Coordinates of N, CA, C and O in Angstrom, one line a residue:
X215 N -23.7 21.4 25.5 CA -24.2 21.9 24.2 C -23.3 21.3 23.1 O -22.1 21.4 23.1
X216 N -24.2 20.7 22.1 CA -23.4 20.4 20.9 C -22.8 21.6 20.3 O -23.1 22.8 20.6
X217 N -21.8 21.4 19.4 CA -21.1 22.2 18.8 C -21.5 22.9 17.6 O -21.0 24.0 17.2
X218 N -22.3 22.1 17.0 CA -23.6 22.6 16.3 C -24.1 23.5 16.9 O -23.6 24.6 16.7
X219 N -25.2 23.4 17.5 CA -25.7 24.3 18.3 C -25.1 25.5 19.1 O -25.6 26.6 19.2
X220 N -24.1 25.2 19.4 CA -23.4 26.4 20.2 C -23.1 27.7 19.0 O -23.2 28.9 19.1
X221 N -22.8 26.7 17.6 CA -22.2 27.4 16.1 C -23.9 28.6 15.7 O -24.2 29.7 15.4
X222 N -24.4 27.7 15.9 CA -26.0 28.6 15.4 C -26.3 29.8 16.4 O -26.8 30.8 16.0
X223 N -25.9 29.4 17.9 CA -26.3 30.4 18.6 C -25.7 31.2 18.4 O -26.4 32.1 18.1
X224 N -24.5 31.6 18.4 CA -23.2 32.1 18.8 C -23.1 33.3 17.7 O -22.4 34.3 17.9
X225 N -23.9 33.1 16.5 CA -24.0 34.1 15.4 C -23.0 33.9 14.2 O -22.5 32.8 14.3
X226 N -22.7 34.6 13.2 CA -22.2 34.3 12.1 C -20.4 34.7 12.3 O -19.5 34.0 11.7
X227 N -20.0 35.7 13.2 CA -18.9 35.7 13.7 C -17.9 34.8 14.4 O -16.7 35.0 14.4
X228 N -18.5 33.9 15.0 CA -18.0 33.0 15.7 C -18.4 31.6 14.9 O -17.9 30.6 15.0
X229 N -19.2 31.7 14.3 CA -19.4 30.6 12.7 C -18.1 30.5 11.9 O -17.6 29.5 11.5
X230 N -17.8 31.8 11.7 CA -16.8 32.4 10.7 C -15.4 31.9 11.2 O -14.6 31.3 10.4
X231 N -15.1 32.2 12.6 CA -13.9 32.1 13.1 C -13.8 30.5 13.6 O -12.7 30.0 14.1
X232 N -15.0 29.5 13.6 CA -14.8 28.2 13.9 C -14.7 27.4 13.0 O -14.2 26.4 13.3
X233 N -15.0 27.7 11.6 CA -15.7 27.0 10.5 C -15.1 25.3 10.0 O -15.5 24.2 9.6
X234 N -13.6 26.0 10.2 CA -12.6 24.7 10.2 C -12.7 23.7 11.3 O -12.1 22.6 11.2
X235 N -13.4 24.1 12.4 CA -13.6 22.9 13.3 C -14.6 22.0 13.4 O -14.6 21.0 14.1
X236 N -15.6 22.6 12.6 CA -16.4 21.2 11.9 C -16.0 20.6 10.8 O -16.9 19.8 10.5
X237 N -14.8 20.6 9.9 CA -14.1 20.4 9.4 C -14.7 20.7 7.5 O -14.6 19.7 6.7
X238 N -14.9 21.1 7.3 CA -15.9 21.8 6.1 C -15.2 23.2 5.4 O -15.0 23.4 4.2
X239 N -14.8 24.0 6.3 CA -14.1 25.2 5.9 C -15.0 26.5 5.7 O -14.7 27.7 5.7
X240 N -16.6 25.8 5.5 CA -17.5 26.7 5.5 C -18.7 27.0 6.8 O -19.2 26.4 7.6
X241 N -18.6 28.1 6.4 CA -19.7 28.3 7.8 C -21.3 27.9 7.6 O -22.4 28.1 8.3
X242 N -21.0 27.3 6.3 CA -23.1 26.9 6.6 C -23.2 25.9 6.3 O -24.0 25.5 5.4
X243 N -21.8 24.6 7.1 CA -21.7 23.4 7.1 C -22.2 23.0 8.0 O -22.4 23.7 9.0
X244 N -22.8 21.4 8.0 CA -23.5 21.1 9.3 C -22.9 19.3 9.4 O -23.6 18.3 9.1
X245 N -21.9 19.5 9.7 CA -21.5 17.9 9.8 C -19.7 18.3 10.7 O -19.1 19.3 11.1
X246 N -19.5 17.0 10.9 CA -18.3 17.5 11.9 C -16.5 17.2 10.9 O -15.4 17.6 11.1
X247 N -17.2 16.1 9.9 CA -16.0 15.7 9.5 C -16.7 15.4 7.9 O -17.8 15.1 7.7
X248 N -15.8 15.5 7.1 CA -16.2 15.7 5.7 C -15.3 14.7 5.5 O -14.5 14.2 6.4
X249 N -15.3 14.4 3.8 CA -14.3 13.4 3.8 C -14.5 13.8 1.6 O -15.4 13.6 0.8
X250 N -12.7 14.5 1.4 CA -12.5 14.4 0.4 C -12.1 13.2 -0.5 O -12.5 12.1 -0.1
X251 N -11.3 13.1 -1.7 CA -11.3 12.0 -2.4 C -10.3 10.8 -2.2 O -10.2 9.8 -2.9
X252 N -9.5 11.2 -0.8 CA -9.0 9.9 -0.1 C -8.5 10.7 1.3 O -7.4 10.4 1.7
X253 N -9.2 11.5 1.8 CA -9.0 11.9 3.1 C -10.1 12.5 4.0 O -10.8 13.4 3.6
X254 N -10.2 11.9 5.2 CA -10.9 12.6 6.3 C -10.5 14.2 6.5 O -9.3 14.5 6.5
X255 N -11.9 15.2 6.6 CA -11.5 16.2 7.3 C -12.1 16.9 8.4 O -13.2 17.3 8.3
X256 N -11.4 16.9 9.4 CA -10.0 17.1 9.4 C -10.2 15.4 10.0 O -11.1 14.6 10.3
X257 N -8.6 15.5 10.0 CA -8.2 14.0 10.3 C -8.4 13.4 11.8 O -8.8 12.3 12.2
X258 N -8.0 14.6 12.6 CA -8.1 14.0 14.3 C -9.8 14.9 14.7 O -10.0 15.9 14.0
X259 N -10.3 14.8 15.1 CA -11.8 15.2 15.9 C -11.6 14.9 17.6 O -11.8 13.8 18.2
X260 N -11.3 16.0 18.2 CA -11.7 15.8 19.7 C -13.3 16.2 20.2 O -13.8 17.2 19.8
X261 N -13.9 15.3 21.2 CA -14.9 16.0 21.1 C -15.4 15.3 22.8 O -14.7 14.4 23.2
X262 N -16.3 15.7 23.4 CA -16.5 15.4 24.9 C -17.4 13.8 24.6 O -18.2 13.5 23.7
X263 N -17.0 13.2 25.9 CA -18.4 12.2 26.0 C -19.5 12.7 25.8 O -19.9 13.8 25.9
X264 N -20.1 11.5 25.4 CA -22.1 11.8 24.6 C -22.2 12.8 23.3 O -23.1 13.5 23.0
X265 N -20.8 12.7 22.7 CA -21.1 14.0 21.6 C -21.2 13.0 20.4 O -20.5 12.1 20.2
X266 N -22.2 13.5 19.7 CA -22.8 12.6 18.4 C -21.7 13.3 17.0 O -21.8 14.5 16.8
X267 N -20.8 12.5 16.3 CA -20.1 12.9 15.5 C -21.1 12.6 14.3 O -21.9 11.7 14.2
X268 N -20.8 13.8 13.2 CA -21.7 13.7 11.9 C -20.7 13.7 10.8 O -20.4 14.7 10.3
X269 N -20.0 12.5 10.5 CA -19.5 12.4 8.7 C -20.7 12.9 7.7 O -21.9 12.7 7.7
X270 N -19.8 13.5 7.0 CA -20.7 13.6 5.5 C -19.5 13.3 4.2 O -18.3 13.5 4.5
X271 N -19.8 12.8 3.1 CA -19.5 12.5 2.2 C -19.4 14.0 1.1 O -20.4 14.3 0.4
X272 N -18.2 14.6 1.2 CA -18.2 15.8 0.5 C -17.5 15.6 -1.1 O -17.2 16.5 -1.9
X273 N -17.2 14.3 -1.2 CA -16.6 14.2 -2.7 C -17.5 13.2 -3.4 O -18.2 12.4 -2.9
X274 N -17.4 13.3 -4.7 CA -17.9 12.2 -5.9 C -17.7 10.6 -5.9 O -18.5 9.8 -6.5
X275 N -16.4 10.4 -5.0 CA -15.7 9.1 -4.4 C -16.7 8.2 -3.6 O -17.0 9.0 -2.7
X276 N -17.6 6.7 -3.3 CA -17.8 6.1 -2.5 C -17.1 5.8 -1.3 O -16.0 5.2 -1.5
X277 N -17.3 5.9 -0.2 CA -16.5 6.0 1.0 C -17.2 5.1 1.9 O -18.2 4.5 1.5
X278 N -16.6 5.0 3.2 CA -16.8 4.1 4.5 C -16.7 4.8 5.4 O -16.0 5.8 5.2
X279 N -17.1 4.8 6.6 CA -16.4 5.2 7.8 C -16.1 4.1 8.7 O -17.1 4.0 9.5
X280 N -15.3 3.3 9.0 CA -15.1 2.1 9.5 C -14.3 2.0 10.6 O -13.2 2.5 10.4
X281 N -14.5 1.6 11.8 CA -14.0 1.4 12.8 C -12.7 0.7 13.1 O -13.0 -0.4 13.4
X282 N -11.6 0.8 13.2 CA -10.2 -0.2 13.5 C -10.8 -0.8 15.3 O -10.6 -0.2 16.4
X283 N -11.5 -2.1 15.1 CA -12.5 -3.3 15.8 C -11.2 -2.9 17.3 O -11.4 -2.2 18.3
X284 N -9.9 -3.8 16.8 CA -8.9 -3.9 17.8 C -8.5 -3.2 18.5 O -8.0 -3.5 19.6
X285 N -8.6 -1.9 17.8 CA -7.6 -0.1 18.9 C -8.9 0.4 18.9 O -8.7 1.5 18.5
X286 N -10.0 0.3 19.1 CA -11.0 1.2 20.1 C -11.0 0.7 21.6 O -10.8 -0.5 21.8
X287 N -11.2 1.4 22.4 CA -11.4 1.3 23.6 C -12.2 0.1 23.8 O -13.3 -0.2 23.3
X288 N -11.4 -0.8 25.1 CA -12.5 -1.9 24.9 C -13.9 -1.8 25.5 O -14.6 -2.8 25.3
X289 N -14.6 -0.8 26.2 CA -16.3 -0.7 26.2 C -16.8 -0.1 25.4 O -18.0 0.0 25.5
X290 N -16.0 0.7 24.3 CA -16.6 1.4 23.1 C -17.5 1.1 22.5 O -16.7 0.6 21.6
X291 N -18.4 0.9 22.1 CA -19.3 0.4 20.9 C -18.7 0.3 19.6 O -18.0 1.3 19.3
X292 N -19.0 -0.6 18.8 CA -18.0 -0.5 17.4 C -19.0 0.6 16.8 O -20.1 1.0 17.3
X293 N -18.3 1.1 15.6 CA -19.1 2.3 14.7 C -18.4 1.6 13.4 O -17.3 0.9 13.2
X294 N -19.5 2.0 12.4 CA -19.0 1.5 11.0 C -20.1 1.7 10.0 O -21.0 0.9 9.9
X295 N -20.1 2.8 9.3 CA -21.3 2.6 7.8 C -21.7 1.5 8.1 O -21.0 0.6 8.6
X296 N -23.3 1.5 7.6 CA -23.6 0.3 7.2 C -24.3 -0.1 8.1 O -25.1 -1.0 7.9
X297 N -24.1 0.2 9.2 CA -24.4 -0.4 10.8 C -23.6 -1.8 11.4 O -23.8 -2.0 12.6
X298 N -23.0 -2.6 10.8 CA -21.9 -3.5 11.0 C -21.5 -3.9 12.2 O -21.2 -3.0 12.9
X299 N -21.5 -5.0 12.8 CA -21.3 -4.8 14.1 C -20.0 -5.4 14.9 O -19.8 -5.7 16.0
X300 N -19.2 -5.5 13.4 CA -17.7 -6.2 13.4 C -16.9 -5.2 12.5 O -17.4 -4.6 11.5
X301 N -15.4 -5.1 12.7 CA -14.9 -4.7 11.5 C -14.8 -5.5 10.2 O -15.0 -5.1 9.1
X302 N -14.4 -7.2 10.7 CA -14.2 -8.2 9.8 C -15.8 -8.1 8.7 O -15.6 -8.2 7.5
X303 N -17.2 -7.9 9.3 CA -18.3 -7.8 8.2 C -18.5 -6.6 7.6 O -19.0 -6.7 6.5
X304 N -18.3 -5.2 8.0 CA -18.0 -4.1 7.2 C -16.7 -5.1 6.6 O -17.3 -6.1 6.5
X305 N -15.7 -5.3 6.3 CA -14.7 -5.5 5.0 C -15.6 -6.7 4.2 O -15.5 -6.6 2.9
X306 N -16.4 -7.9 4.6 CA -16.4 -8.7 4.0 C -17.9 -8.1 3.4 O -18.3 -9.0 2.7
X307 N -18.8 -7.2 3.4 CA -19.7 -6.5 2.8 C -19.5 -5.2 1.7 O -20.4 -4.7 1.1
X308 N -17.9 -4.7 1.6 CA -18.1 -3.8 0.8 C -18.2 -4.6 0.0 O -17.9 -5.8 -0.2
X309 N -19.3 -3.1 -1.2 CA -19.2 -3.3 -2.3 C -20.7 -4.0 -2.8 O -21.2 -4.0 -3.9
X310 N -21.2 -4.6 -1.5 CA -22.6 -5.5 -1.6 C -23.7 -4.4 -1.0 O -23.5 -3.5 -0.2
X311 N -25.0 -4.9 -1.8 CA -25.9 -3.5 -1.3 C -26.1 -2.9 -0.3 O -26.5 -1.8 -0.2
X312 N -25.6 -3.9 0.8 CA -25.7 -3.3 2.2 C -24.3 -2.8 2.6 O -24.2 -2.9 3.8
X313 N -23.5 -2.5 2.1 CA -21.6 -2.7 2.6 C -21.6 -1.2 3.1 O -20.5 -0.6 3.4
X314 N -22.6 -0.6 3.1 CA -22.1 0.7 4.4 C -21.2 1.9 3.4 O -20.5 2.9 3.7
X315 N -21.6 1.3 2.0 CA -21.0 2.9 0.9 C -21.8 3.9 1.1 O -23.0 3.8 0.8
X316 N -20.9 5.1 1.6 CA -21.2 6.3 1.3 C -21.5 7.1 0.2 O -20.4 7.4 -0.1
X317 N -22.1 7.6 -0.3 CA -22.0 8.0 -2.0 C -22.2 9.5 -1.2 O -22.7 9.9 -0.1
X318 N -21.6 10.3 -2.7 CA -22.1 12.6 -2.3 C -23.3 12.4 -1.6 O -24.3 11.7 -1.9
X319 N -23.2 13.2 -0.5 CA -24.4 13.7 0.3 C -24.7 12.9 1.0 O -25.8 13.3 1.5
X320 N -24.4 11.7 1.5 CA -24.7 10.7 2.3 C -23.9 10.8 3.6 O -22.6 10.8 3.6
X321 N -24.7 10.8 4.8 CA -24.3 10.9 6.3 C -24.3 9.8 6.9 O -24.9 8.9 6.5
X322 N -23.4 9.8 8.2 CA -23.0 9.0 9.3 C -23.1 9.2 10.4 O -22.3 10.1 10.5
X323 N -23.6 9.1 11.5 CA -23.1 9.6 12.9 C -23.1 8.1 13.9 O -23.3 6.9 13.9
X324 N -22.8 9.0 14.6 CA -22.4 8.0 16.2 C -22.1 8.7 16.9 O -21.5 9.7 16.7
X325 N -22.8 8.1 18.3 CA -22.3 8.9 19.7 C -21.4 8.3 20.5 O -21.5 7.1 20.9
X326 N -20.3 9.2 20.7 CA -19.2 8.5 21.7 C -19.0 8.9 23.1 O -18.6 10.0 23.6
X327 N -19.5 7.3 23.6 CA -19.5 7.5 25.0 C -18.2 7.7 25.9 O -18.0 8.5 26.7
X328 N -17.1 6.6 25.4 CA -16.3 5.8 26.1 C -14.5 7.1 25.8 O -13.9 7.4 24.8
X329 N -14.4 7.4 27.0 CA -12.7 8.1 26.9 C -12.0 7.2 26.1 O -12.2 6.0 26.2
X330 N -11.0 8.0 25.0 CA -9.9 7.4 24.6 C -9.6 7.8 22.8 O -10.0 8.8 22.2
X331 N -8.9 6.9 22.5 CA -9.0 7.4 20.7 C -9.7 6.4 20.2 O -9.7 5.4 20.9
X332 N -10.2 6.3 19.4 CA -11.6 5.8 18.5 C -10.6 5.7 16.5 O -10.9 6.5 15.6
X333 N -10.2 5.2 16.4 CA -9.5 5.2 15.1 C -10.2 4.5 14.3 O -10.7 3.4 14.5
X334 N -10.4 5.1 13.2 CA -11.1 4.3 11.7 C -10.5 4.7 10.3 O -9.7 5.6 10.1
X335 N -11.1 3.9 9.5 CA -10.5 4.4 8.1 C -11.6 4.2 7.6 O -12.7 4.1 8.2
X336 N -11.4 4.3 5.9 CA -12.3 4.1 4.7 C -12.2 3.0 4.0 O -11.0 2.9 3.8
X337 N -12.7 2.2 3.5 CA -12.4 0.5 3.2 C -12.2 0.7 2.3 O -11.7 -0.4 2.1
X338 N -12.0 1.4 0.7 CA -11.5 1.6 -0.6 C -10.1 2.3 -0.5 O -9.1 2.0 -1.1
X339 N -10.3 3.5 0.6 CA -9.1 4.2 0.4 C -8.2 3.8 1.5 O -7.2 4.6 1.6
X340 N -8.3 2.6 2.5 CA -7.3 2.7 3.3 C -6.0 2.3 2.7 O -5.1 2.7 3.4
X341 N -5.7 1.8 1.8 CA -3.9 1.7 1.5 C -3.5 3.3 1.3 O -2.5 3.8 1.6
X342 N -4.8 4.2 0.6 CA -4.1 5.6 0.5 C -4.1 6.1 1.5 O -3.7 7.2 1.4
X343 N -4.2 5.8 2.7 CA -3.9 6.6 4.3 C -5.5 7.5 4.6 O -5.7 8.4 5.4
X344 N -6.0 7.1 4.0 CA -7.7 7.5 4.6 C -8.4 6.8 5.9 O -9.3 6.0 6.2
X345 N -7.2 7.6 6.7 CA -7.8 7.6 8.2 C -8.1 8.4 8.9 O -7.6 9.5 8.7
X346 N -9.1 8.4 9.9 CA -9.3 9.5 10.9 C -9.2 9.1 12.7 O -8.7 8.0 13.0
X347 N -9.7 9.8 13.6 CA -9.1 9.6 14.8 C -10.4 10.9 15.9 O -10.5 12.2 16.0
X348 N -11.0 10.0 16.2 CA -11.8 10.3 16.9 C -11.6 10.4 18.2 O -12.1 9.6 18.9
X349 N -11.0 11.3 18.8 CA -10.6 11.6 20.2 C -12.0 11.9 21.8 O -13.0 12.7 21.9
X350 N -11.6 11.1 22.5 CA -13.2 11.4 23.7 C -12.2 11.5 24.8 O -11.3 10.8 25.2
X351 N -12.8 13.0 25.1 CA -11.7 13.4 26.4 C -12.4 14.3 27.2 O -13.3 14.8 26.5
X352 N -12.3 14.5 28.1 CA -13.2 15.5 28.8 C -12.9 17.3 28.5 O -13.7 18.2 28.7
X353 N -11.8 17.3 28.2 CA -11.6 18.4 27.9 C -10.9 18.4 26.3 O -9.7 18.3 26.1
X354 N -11.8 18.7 25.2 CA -11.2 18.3 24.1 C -10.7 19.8 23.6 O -10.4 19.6 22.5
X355 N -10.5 20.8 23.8 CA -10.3 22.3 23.5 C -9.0 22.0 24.0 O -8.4 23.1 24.0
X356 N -8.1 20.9 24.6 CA -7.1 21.1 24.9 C -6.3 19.8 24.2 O -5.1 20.0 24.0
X357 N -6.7 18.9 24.0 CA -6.8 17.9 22.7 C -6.4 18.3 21.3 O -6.9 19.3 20.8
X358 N -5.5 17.6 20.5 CA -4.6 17.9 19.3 C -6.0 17.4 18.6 O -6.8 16.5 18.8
X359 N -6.1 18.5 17.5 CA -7.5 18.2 16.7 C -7.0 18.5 15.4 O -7.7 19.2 14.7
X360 N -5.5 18.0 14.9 CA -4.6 18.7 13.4 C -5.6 18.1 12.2 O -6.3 17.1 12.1
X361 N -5.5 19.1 11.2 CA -5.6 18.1 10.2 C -4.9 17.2 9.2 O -5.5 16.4 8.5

């Protein structure tokens, strides 16, 4: 069961007491990782194989969700705005109509199959440390998920 789903079943009490682990702070959020004006939140996401992660764009800021190509696991599938199928063409597309910018209210996802950490950043804000860290582990409730 997605985490989503488990959140809707589960009632507004256990919405209330999870809220920060879709990373939103609110309980009638529906995305797993938000992303303020130069930070992912929260920064680390553990989550099981086959779980589809949902970025949303919660600031005014244009954003990325971009894959680091070299430190993903090597059967991983790349992930990157835009649909990109390199890190080198997400960098050499920001900025152009198709460069995978996120603008307010604009979503992401991806499903991650493959064990391991999954690291990406944001292509405007990575000198400001706008990274996050996608954790696939079989047991992620025991997985460091800080912000």
């Amino acid at each position: 069961m997605e985490r989503r789903d488990f959140l809707r079943a589960a009632g507004p009490a256990a919405v209330a007491g999870l809220a920060g682990c879709l990373g939103g702070g609110s309980a009638d959020t529906d995305y797993d990782v938000g992303m303020s004006a130069k930070a992912f939140r929260p920064v680390r996401i553990a989550v099981e194989p086959g779980t589809t992660v949902r970025w949303l764009n919660t600031s005014k800021q244009g954003h990325s969700v971009t894959a680091y190509e070299d430190d993903i696991p090597d059967d991983a599938d790349y992930f990157a705005s835009g649909g990109f199928d390199t890190e080198q063409a997400a960098r050499d597309n920001w900025g152009s109509s198709s460069g995978g910018t996120m603008y307010e209210g604009d979503d992401f996802t991806h499903t991650f199959e493959v064990l391991g950490e999954h690291p990406y950043f944001c292509i405007p804000h990575e000198r400001a440390g706008m990274v996050g860290t996608v954790v696939v582990t079989e047991n992620p409730e025991t997985a460091t998920s800080g912000e």
